[in-house]
């Protein structure tokens, strides 16, 4: 059975209304196991460093721990690739059958700044 877990840094920093959004999204999407790893979108933004921030709920529906070690992730809006980047995130191993929120930072230059970035889909790339 899929469970929601927040990383320690998220537990300390998350606002109550953001926790409610994440918990609600988890209950809506915890059975969407059409793939082994599913990214359910939460929000998108660009920060002061001009990084594209994509916050998602990462569902690991597999039976193995999900690790991000030079893992290529692609962000698409409709049929357009808006961003792609290789991520190594040692603090983000996601055990089997766990869902966890995370914000992926696509540095300036790894995304198309002249395209709208709202309402996209994040996916692992082969």
PDB file of C-alpha atoms in Angstrom:
ATOM      1  CA  UNK A   1       0.000   0.000   0.000  1.00  0.00           C
ATOM      2  CA  UNK A   2       1.331   3.434  -0.993  1.00  0.00           C
ATOM      3  CA  UNK A   3       2.302   5.783   1.880  1.00  0.00           C
ATOM      4  CA  UNK A   4       3.079   9.498   2.013  1.00  0.00           C
ATOM      5  CA  UNK A   5       6.390  10.498   3.618  1.00  0.00           C
ATOM      6  CA  UNK A   6       7.891  13.970   3.953  1.00  0.00           C
ATOM      7  CA  UNK A   7      11.639  14.399   4.122  1.00  0.00           C
ATOM      8  CA  UNK A   8      12.844  15.898   7.428  1.00  0.00           C
ATOM      9  CA  UNK A   9      13.577  19.313   5.895  1.00  0.00           C
ATOM     10  CA  UNK A  10      10.057  19.404   4.434  1.00  0.00           C
ATOM     11  CA  UNK A  11       8.532  18.390   7.785  1.00  0.00           C
ATOM     12  CA  UNK A  12      10.212  21.349   9.485  1.00  0.00           C
ATOM     13  CA  UNK A  13       9.495  23.972   6.823  1.00  0.00           C
ATOM     14  CA  UNK A  14       6.126  23.145   5.284  1.00  0.00           C
ATOM     15  CA  UNK A  15       3.211  25.503   5.882  1.00  0.00           C
ATOM     16  CA  UNK A  16      -0.019  23.874   7.111  1.00  0.00           C
ATOM     17  CA  UNK A  17      -1.937  24.838   3.948  1.00  0.00           C
ATOM     18  CA  UNK A  18       0.831  23.347   1.757  1.00  0.00           C
ATOM     19  CA  UNK A  19       0.684  20.133   3.779  1.00  0.00           C
ATOM     20  CA  UNK A  20      -3.064  19.974   3.153  1.00  0.00           C
ATOM     21  CA  UNK A  21      -2.527  20.412  -0.600  1.00  0.00           C
ATOM     22  CA  UNK A  22       0.070  17.620  -0.644  1.00  0.00           C
ATOM     23  CA  UNK A  23      -2.049  15.262   1.461  1.00  0.00           C
ATOM     24  CA  UNK A  24      -5.080  15.897  -0.737  1.00  0.00           C
ATOM     25  CA  UNK A  25      -3.041  15.324  -3.907  1.00  0.00           C
ATOM     26  CA  UNK A  26      -1.640  12.111  -2.425  1.00  0.00           C
ATOM     27  CA  UNK A  27      -5.139  10.749  -1.754  1.00  0.00           C
ATOM     28  CA  UNK A  28      -6.223  11.683  -5.291  1.00  0.00           C
ATOM     29  CA  UNK A  29      -3.191  10.122  -7.006  1.00  0.00           C
ATOM     30  CA  UNK A  30      -1.924   7.283  -4.799  1.00  0.00           C
ATOM     31  CA  UNK A  31      -3.553   4.677  -7.038  1.00  0.00           C
ATOM     32  CA  UNK A  32      -2.343   6.120 -10.371  1.00  0.00           C
ATOM     33  CA  UNK A  33       0.266   3.389 -10.727  1.00  0.00           C
ATOM     34  CA  UNK A  34       0.236   3.223 -14.514  1.00  0.00           C
ATOM     35  CA  UNK A  35       4.045   3.481 -14.379  1.00  0.00           C
ATOM     36  CA  UNK A  36       6.649   2.544 -11.771  1.00  0.00           C
ATOM     37  CA  UNK A  37       7.460   6.214 -11.096  1.00  0.00           C
ATOM     38  CA  UNK A  38       4.842   8.957 -11.427  1.00  0.00           C
ATOM     39  CA  UNK A  39       5.309  12.690 -10.830  1.00  0.00           C
ATOM     40  CA  UNK A  40       2.072  14.432  -9.781  1.00  0.00           C
ATOM     41  CA  UNK A  41       2.423  18.203 -10.302  1.00  0.00           C
ATOM     42  CA  UNK A  42       2.022  20.605  -7.394  1.00  0.00           C
ATOM     43  CA  UNK A  43       3.358  23.949  -8.659  1.00  0.00           C
ATOM     44  CA  UNK A  44       5.818  25.677 -10.969  1.00  0.00           C
ATOM     45  CA  UNK A  45       7.797  28.897 -10.510  1.00  0.00           C
ATOM     46  CA  UNK A  46      10.989  30.715 -11.434  1.00  0.00           C
ATOM     47  CA  UNK A  47      13.154  31.860  -8.521  1.00  0.00           C
ATOM     48  CA  UNK A  48      15.436  34.889  -8.124  1.00  0.00           C
ATOM     49  CA  UNK A  49      18.375  32.911  -9.618  1.00  0.00           C
ATOM     50  CA  UNK A  50      16.218  32.231 -12.694  1.00  0.00           C
ATOM     51  CA  UNK A  51      15.990  28.507 -11.895  1.00  0.00           C
ATOM     52  CA  UNK A  52      12.789  26.815 -13.031  1.00  0.00           C
ATOM     53  CA  UNK A  53      11.271  25.166  -9.941  1.00  0.00           C
ATOM     54  CA  UNK A  54       8.962  22.218 -10.512  1.00  0.00           C
ATOM     55  CA  UNK A  55       7.369  20.898  -7.324  1.00  0.00           C
ATOM     56  CA  UNK A  56       5.831  17.450  -7.603  1.00  0.00           C
ATOM     57  CA  UNK A  57       4.699  14.515  -5.545  1.00  0.00           C
ATOM     58  CA  UNK A  58       7.015  11.661  -6.560  1.00  0.00           C
ATOM     59  CA  UNK A  59       5.266   8.289  -6.383  1.00  0.00           C
ATOM     60  CA  UNK A  60       7.563   5.268  -6.295  1.00  0.00           C
ATOM     61  CA  UNK A  61       5.216   2.407  -7.161  1.00  0.00           C
ATOM     62  CA  UNK A  62       8.110   0.018  -7.764  1.00  0.00           C
ATOM     63  CA  UNK A  63       9.535  -2.613  -5.452  1.00  0.00           C
ATOM     64  CA  UNK A  64      12.980  -0.971  -5.452  1.00  0.00           C
ATOM     65  CA  UNK A  65      14.336   2.191  -3.871  1.00  0.00           C
ATOM     66  CA  UNK A  66      14.263   5.083  -6.326  1.00  0.00           C
ATOM     67  CA  UNK A  67      17.579   6.956  -6.455  1.00  0.00           C
ATOM     68  CA  UNK A  68      18.440  10.029  -8.462  1.00  0.00           C
ATOM     69  CA  UNK A  69      22.009   9.463  -9.663  1.00  0.00           C
ATOM     70  CA  UNK A  70      22.699  11.365 -12.883  1.00  0.00           C
ATOM     71  CA  UNK A  71      19.045  10.768 -13.725  1.00  0.00           C
ATOM     72  CA  UNK A  72      17.720  12.667 -16.737  1.00  0.00           C
ATOM     73  CA  UNK A  73      14.373  14.300 -16.078  1.00  0.00           C
ATOM     74  CA  UNK A  74      12.333  16.040 -18.753  1.00  0.00           C
ATOM     75  CA  UNK A  75       9.613  18.630 -18.227  1.00  0.00           C
ATOM     76  CA  UNK A  76       7.026  18.968 -21.009  1.00  0.00           C
ATOM     77  CA  UNK A  77       4.138  21.305 -21.604  1.00  0.00           C
ATOM     78  CA  UNK A  78       1.796  19.737 -24.132  1.00  0.00           C
ATOM     79  CA  UNK A  79       4.150  18.260 -26.764  1.00  0.00           C
ATOM     80  CA  UNK A  80       7.004  20.696 -26.141  1.00  0.00           C
ATOM     81  CA  UNK A  81      10.100  19.846 -24.109  1.00  0.00           C
ATOM     82  CA  UNK A  82      10.493  22.887 -21.873  1.00  0.00           C
ATOM     83  CA  UNK A  83      13.333  21.632 -19.663  1.00  0.00           C
ATOM     84  CA  UNK A  84      15.712  18.722 -19.278  1.00  0.00           C
ATOM     85  CA  UNK A  85      18.459  18.163 -16.785  1.00  0.00           C
ATOM     86  CA  UNK A  86      20.433  15.345 -15.149  1.00  0.00           C
ATOM     87  CA  UNK A  87      19.822  15.211 -11.401  1.00  0.00           C
ATOM     88  CA  UNK A  88      21.952  13.669  -8.667  1.00  0.00           C
ATOM     89  CA  UNK A  89      20.161  14.025  -5.339  1.00  0.00           C
ATOM     90  CA  UNK A  90      21.817  11.908  -2.613  1.00  0.00           C
ATOM     91  CA  UNK A  91      19.312  13.055   0.034  1.00  0.00           C
ATOM     92  CA  UNK A  92      16.332  11.774  -1.959  1.00  0.00           C
ATOM     93  CA  UNK A  93      16.225   7.982  -1.947  1.00  0.00           C
ATOM     94  CA  UNK A  94      12.545   7.052  -2.112  1.00  0.00           C
ATOM     95  CA  UNK A  95      11.793   3.576  -0.740  1.00  0.00           C
ATOM     96  CA  UNK A  96       9.372   1.222  -2.489  1.00  0.00           C
ATOM     97  CA  UNK A  97       5.679   2.122  -2.281  1.00  0.00           C
ATOM     98  CA  UNK A  98       6.415   5.616  -0.929  1.00  0.00           C
ATOM     99  CA  UNK A  99       5.274   8.996  -2.229  1.00  0.00           C
ATOM    100  CA  UNK A 100       7.312  12.076  -1.359  1.00  0.00           C
ATOM    101  CA  UNK A 101       7.130  15.745  -2.402  1.00  0.00           C
ATOM    102  CA  UNK A 102      10.185  17.327  -3.987  1.00  0.00           C
ATOM    103  CA  UNK A 103      11.135  20.462  -5.895  1.00  0.00           C
ATOM    104  CA  UNK A 104      13.350  19.922  -8.928  1.00  0.00           C
ATOM    105  CA  UNK A 105      15.472  22.957  -9.854  1.00  0.00           C
ATOM    106  CA  UNK A 106      16.239  23.295 -13.534  1.00  0.00           C
ATOM    107  CA  UNK A 107      19.101  25.823 -13.784  1.00  0.00           C
ATOM    108  CA  UNK A 108      18.933  28.710 -16.215  1.00  0.00           C
ATOM    109  CA  UNK A 109      20.031  27.377 -19.595  1.00  0.00           C
ATOM    110  CA  UNK A 110      18.461  23.945 -19.047  1.00  0.00           C
ATOM    111  CA  UNK A 111      14.982  25.195 -19.912  1.00  0.00           C
ATOM    112  CA  UNK A 112      13.371  27.225 -22.659  1.00  0.00           C
ATOM    113  CA  UNK A 113      12.701  30.649 -21.175  1.00  0.00           C
ATOM    114  CA  UNK A 114      10.546  31.798 -24.098  1.00  0.00           C
ATOM    115  CA  UNK A 115       7.924  29.055 -23.586  1.00  0.00           C
ATOM    116  CA  UNK A 116       5.106  29.007 -21.026  1.00  0.00           C
ATOM    117  CA  UNK A 117       6.000  26.585 -18.239  1.00  0.00           C
ATOM    118  CA  UNK A 118       2.688  26.208 -16.398  1.00  0.00           C
ATOM    119  CA  UNK A 119       0.727  22.930 -16.294  1.00  0.00           C
ATOM    120  CA  UNK A 120       3.478  20.646 -17.519  1.00  0.00           C
ATOM    121  CA  UNK A 121       4.401  17.033 -16.890  1.00  0.00           C
ATOM    122  CA  UNK A 122       7.665  15.797 -15.354  1.00  0.00           C
ATOM    123  CA  UNK A 123       8.993  12.406 -16.449  1.00  0.00           C
ATOM    124  CA  UNK A 124      12.056  10.247 -16.215  1.00  0.00           C
ATOM    125  CA  UNK A 125      13.854  10.160 -19.548  1.00  0.00           C
ATOM    126  CA  UNK A 126      15.415   7.072 -21.065  1.00  0.00           C
TER     127      UNK A 126
END
